[in-house]
Tab-separated table of C-alpha atoms in Angstrom:
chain	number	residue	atom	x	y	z
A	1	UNK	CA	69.079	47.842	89.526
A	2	UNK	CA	71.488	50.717	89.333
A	3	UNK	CA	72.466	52.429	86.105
A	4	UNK	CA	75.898	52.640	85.266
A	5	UNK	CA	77.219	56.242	85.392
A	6	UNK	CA	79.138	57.611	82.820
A	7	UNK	CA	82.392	59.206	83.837
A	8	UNK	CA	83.099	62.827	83.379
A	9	UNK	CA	86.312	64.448	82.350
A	10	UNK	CA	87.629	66.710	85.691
A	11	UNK	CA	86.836	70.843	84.358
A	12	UNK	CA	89.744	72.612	83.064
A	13	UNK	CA	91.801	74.741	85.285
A	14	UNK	CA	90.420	77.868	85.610
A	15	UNK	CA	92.837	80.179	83.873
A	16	UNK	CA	92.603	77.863	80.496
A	17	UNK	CA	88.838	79.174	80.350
A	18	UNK	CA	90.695	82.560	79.769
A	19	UNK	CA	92.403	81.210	76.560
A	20	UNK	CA	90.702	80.213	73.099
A	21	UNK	CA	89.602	76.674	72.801
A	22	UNK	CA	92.013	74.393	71.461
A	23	UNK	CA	94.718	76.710	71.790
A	24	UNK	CA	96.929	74.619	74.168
A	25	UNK	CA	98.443	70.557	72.965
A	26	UNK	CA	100.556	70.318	75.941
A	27	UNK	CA	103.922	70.662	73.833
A	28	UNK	CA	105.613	73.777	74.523
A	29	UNK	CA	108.766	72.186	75.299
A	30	UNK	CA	108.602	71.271	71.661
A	31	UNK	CA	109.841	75.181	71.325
A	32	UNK	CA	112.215	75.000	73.368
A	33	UNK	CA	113.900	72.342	71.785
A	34	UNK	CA	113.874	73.697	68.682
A	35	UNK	CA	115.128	76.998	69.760
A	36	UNK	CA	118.133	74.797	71.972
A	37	UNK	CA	119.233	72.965	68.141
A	38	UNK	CA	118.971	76.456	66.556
A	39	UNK	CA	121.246	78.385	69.463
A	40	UNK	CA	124.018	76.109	68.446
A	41	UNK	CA	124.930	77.953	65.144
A	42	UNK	CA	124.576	81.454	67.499
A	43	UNK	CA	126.539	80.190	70.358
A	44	UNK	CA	129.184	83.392	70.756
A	45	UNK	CA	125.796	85.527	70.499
A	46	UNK	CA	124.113	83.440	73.093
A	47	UNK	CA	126.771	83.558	75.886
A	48	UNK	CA	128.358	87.129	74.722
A	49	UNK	CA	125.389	88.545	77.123
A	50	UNK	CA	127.069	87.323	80.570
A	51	UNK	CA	129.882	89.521	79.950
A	52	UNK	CA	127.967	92.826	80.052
A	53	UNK	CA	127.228	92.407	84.006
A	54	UNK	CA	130.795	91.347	84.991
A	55	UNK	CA	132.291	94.205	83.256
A	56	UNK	CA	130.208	96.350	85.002
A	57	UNK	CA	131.031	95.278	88.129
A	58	UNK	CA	134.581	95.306	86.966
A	59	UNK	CA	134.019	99.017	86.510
A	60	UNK	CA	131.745	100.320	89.068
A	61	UNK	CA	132.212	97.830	91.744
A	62	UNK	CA	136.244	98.255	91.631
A	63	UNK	CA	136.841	101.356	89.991
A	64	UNK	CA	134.056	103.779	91.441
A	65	UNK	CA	133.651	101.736	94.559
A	66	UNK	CA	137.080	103.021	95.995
A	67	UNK	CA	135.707	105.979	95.589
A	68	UNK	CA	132.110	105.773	97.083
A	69	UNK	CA	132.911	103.653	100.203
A	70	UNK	CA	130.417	101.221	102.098
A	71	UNK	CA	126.711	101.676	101.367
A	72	UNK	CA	123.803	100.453	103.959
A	73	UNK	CA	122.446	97.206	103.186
A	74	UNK	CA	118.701	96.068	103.403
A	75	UNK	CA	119.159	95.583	107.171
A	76	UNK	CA	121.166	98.753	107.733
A	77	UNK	CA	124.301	97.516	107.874
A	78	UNK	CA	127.374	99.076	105.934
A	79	UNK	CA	128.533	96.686	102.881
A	80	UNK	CA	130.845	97.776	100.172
A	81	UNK	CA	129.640	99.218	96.896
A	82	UNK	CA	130.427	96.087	95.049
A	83	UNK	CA	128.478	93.901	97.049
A	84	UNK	CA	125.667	96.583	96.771
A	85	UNK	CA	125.249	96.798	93.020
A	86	UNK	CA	126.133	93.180	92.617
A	87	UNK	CA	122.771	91.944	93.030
A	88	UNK	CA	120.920	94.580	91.233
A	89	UNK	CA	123.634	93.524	88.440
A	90	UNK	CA	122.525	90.063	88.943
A	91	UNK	CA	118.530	91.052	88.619
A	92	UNK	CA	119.213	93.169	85.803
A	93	UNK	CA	120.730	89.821	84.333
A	94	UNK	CA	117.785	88.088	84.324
A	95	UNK	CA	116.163	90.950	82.938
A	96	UNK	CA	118.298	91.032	79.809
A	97	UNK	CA	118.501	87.660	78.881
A	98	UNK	CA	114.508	87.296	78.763
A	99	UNK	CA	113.559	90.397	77.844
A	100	UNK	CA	115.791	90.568	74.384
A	101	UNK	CA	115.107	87.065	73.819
A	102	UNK	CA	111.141	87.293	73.853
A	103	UNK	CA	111.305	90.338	71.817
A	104	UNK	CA	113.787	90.794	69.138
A	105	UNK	CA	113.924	86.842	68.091
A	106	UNK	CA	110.205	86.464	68.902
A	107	UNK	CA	109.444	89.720	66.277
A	108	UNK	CA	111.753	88.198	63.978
A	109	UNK	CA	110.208	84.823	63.961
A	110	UNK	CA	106.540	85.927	63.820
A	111	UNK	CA	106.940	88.525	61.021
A	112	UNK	CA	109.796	87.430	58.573
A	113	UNK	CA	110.684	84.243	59.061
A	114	UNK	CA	106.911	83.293	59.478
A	115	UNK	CA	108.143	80.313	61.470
A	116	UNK	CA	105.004	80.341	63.734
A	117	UNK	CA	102.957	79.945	60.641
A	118	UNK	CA	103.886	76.413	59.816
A	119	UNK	CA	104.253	76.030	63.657
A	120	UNK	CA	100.329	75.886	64.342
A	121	UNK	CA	100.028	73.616	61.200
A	122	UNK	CA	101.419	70.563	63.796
A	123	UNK	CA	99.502	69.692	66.866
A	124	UNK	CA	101.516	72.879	68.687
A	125	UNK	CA	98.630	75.680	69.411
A	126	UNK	CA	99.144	79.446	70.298
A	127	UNK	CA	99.930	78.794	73.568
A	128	UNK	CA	102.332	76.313	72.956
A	129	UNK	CA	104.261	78.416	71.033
A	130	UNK	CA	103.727	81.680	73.840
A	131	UNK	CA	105.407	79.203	76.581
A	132	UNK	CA	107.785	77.667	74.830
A	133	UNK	CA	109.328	80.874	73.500
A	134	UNK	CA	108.802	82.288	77.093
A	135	UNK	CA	110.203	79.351	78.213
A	136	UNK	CA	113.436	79.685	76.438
A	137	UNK	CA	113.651	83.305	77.267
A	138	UNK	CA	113.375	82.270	80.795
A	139	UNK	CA	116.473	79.854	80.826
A	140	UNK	CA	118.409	81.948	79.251
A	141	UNK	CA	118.056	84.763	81.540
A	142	UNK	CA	118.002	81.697	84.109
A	143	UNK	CA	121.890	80.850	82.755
A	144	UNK	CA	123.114	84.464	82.379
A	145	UNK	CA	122.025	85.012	86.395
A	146	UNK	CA	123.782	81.354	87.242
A	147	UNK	CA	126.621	82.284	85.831
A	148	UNK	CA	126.978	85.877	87.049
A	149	UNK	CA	125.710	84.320	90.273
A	150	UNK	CA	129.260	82.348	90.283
A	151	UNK	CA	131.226	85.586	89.726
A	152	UNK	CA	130.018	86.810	92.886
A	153	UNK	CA	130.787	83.532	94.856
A	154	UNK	CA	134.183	84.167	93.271
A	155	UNK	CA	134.962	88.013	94.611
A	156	UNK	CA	133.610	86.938	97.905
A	157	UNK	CA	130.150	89.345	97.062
A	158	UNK	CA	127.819	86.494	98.805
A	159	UNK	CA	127.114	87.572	102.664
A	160	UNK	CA	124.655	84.411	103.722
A	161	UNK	CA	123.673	80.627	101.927
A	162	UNK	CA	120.247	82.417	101.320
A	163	UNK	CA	122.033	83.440	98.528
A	164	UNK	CA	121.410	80.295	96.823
A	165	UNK	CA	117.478	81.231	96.840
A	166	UNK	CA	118.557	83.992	94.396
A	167	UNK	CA	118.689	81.668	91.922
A	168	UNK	CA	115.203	80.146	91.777
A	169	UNK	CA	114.119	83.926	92.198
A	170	UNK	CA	116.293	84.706	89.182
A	171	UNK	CA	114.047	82.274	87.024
A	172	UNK	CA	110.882	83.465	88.303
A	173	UNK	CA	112.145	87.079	87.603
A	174	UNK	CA	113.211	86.060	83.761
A	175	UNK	CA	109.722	84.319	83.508
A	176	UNK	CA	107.731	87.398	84.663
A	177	UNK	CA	110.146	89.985	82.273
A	178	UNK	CA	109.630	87.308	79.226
A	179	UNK	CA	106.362	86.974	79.733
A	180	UNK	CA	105.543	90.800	79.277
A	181	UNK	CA	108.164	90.985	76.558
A	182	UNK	CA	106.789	88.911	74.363
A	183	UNK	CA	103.027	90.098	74.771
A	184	UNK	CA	104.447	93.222	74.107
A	185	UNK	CA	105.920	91.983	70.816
A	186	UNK	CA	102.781	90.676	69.615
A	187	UNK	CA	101.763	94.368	69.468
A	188	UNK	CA	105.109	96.283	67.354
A	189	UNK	CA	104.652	96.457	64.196
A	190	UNK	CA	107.925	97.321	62.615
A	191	UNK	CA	111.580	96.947	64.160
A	192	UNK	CA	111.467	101.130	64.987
A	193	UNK	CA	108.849	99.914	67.792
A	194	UNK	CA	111.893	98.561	69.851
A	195	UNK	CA	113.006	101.635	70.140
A	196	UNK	CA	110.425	101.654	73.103
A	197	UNK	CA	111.908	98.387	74.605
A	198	UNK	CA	115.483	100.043	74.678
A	199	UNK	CA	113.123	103.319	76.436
A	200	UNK	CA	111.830	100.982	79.129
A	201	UNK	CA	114.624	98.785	79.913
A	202	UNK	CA	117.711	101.154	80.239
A	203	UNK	CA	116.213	103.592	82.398
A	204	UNK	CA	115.322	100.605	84.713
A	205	UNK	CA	118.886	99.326	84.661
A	206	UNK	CA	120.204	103.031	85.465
A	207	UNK	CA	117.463	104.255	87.707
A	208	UNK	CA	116.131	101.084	89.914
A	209	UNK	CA	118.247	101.458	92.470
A	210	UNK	CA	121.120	99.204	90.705
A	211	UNK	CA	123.742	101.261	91.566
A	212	UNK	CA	122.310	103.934	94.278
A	213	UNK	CA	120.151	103.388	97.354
A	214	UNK	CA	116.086	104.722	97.256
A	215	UNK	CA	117.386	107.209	99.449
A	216	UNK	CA	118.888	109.341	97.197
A	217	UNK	CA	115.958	110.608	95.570
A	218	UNK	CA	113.332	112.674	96.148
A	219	UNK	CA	109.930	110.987	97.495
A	220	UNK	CA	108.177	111.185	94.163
A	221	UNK	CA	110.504	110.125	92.641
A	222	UNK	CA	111.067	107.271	95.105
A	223	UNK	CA	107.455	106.681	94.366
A	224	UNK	CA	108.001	106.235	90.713
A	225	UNK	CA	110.639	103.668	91.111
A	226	UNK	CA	108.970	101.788	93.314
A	227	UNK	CA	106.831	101.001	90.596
A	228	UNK	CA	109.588	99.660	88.717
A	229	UNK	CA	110.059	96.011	88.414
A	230	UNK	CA	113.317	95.983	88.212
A	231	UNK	CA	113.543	97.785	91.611
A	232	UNK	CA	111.466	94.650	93.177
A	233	UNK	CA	113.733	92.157	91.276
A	234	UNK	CA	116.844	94.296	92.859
A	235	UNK	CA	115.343	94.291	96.098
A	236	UNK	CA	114.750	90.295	96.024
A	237	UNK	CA	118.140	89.652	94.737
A	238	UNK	CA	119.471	92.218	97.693
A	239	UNK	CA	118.239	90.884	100.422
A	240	UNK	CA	118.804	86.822	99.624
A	241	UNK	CA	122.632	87.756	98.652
A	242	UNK	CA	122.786	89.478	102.231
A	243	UNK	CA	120.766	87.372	103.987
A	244	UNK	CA	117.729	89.696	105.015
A	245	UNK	CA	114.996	87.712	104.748
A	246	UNK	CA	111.594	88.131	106.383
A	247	UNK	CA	108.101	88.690	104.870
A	248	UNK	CA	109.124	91.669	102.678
A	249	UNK	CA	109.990	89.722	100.207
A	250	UNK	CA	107.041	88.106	99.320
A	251	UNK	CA	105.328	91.285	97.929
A	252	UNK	CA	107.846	91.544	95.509
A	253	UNK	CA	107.271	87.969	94.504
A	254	UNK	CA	103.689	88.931	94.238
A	255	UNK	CA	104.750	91.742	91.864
A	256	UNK	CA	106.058	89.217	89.475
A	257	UNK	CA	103.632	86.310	90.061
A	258	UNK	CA	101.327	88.800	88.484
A	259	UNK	CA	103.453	89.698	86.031
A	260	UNK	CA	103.351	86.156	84.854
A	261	UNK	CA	99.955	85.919	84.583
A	262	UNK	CA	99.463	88.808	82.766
A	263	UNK	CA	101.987	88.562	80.032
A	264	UNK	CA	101.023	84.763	79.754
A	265	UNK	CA	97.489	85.468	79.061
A	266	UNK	CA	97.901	88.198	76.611
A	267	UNK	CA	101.094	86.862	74.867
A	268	UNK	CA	98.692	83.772	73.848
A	269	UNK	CA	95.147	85.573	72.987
A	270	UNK	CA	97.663	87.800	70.840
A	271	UNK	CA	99.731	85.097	68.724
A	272	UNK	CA	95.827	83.399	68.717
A	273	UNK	CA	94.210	86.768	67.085
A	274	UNK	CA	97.466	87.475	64.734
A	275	UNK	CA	98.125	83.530	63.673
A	276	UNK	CA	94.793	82.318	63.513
A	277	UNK	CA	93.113	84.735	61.388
């Protein structure tokens, strides 16, 4: 007679053995509902950000580009200066929208309005709340690049229907910038701390070949912003708007793939050790 085997629950994926037990209910987009109701009081704040990028390629893409000419392309070729910087416009985007969202909200939230507090007294867990705020960071860096993504389409900036790939590659860029902006909130302690995030962000925007080729500067300093990620998100967005696409670009998506995985895991063992103690 056989005996009746009892069934057993399939493990848990490997990277939730990395988090604390009971830390994830499966309701993140709980958080991003809740911060969709609240952006409807903040509306004008919300969409003021997609100006920023137009106006700069208002300025430097028609003003200084009469003056600087055609620039080489990822594949060699001339292009004009406004179809040069506007991908790295459209990258840098991204980068905005998630970064400023998963830090200056997320600090406000977790030290002064305490909202996370009463958060993790419902079924949500610490790593609800991480991906949901990420989450929300993510489409609105996701809109901001949409929308700029139109501009472009408008002044005739788009080269080659891979361009529609930069899109998808715009949300996995906001995810990985989010991601690392909010586990680097978890660890300011006063608002003089973003002081730092405005030290790492606008020397990206300026330096990461936005608005000049690699080849302008030295090799070490080439080397530097290689290191970037906003170089690799300029690069992405580069060669899909111009149609240069090959395997180079997946080691940039590697960049941010681990990127996400970092700032995932420490964003939630952070609101964990700060909410939970």
């Amino acid at each position: 007679m056989s005996v009746p085997t009892r069934a057993v629950a399939p493990p848990a994926p490997t990277i939730w053995r990395l988090l604390p037990a009971g830390s994830y209910a499966g309701r993140a987009r709980m958080m991003m509902l809740r911060s969709l109701t609240a952006s409807r009081h903040t509306w004008l704040a919300f969409v003021s950000g997609f100006f920023e990028p137009v106006f700069y390629l208002l300025a430097m893409g028609t003003g200084l580009g009469s003056l600087v000419g055609d620039l080489p392309g990822p594949d060699g070729q001339p292009i004009s200066y406004a179809a040069f910087i506007a991908p790295g416009l459209l990258a840098a985007s991204a980068m905005n929208g998630a970064v400023f969202d998963s830090t200056y909200n997320v600090f406000f939230k977790l030290h002064y309005a305490r909202l996370y507090d009463s958060m993790l007294a419902t079924p949500l867990g610490p790593v609800d709340v991480a991906l949901g705020e990420i989450g929300w960071a993510l489409l609105r860096g996701g809109l901001y690049s949409a929308a700029f993504l139109s501009v472009m389409a408008g002044f005739g900036l788009i080269d080659s229907p891979w361009a529609l790939l930069a899109l998808p590659a715009a949300l996995v860029i906001a995810f990985a910038f989010a991601a690392i902006g909010m586990a680097a909130t978890s660890f300011m302690r006063s608002w003089q701390d973003f002081d730092l995030v405005t030290l790492a962000v606008l020397p990206m925007f300026l330096f990461a070949t936005t608005f000049y080729p690699l080849s302008v500067y030295p090799r070490w300093l080439q080397l530097v912003v290689e290191c970037l990620p906003l170089y690799h998100a300029v690069e992405l967005m580069r060669r899909l708007t111009t149609g240069t696409v090959g395997l180079g670009l997946l080691p940039h998506l590697a960049y941010f793939v681990v990127m996400i995985a970092v700032g995932v895991a420490v964003a939630a063992r952070r609101l964990g050790t700060l909410l939970l103690r």
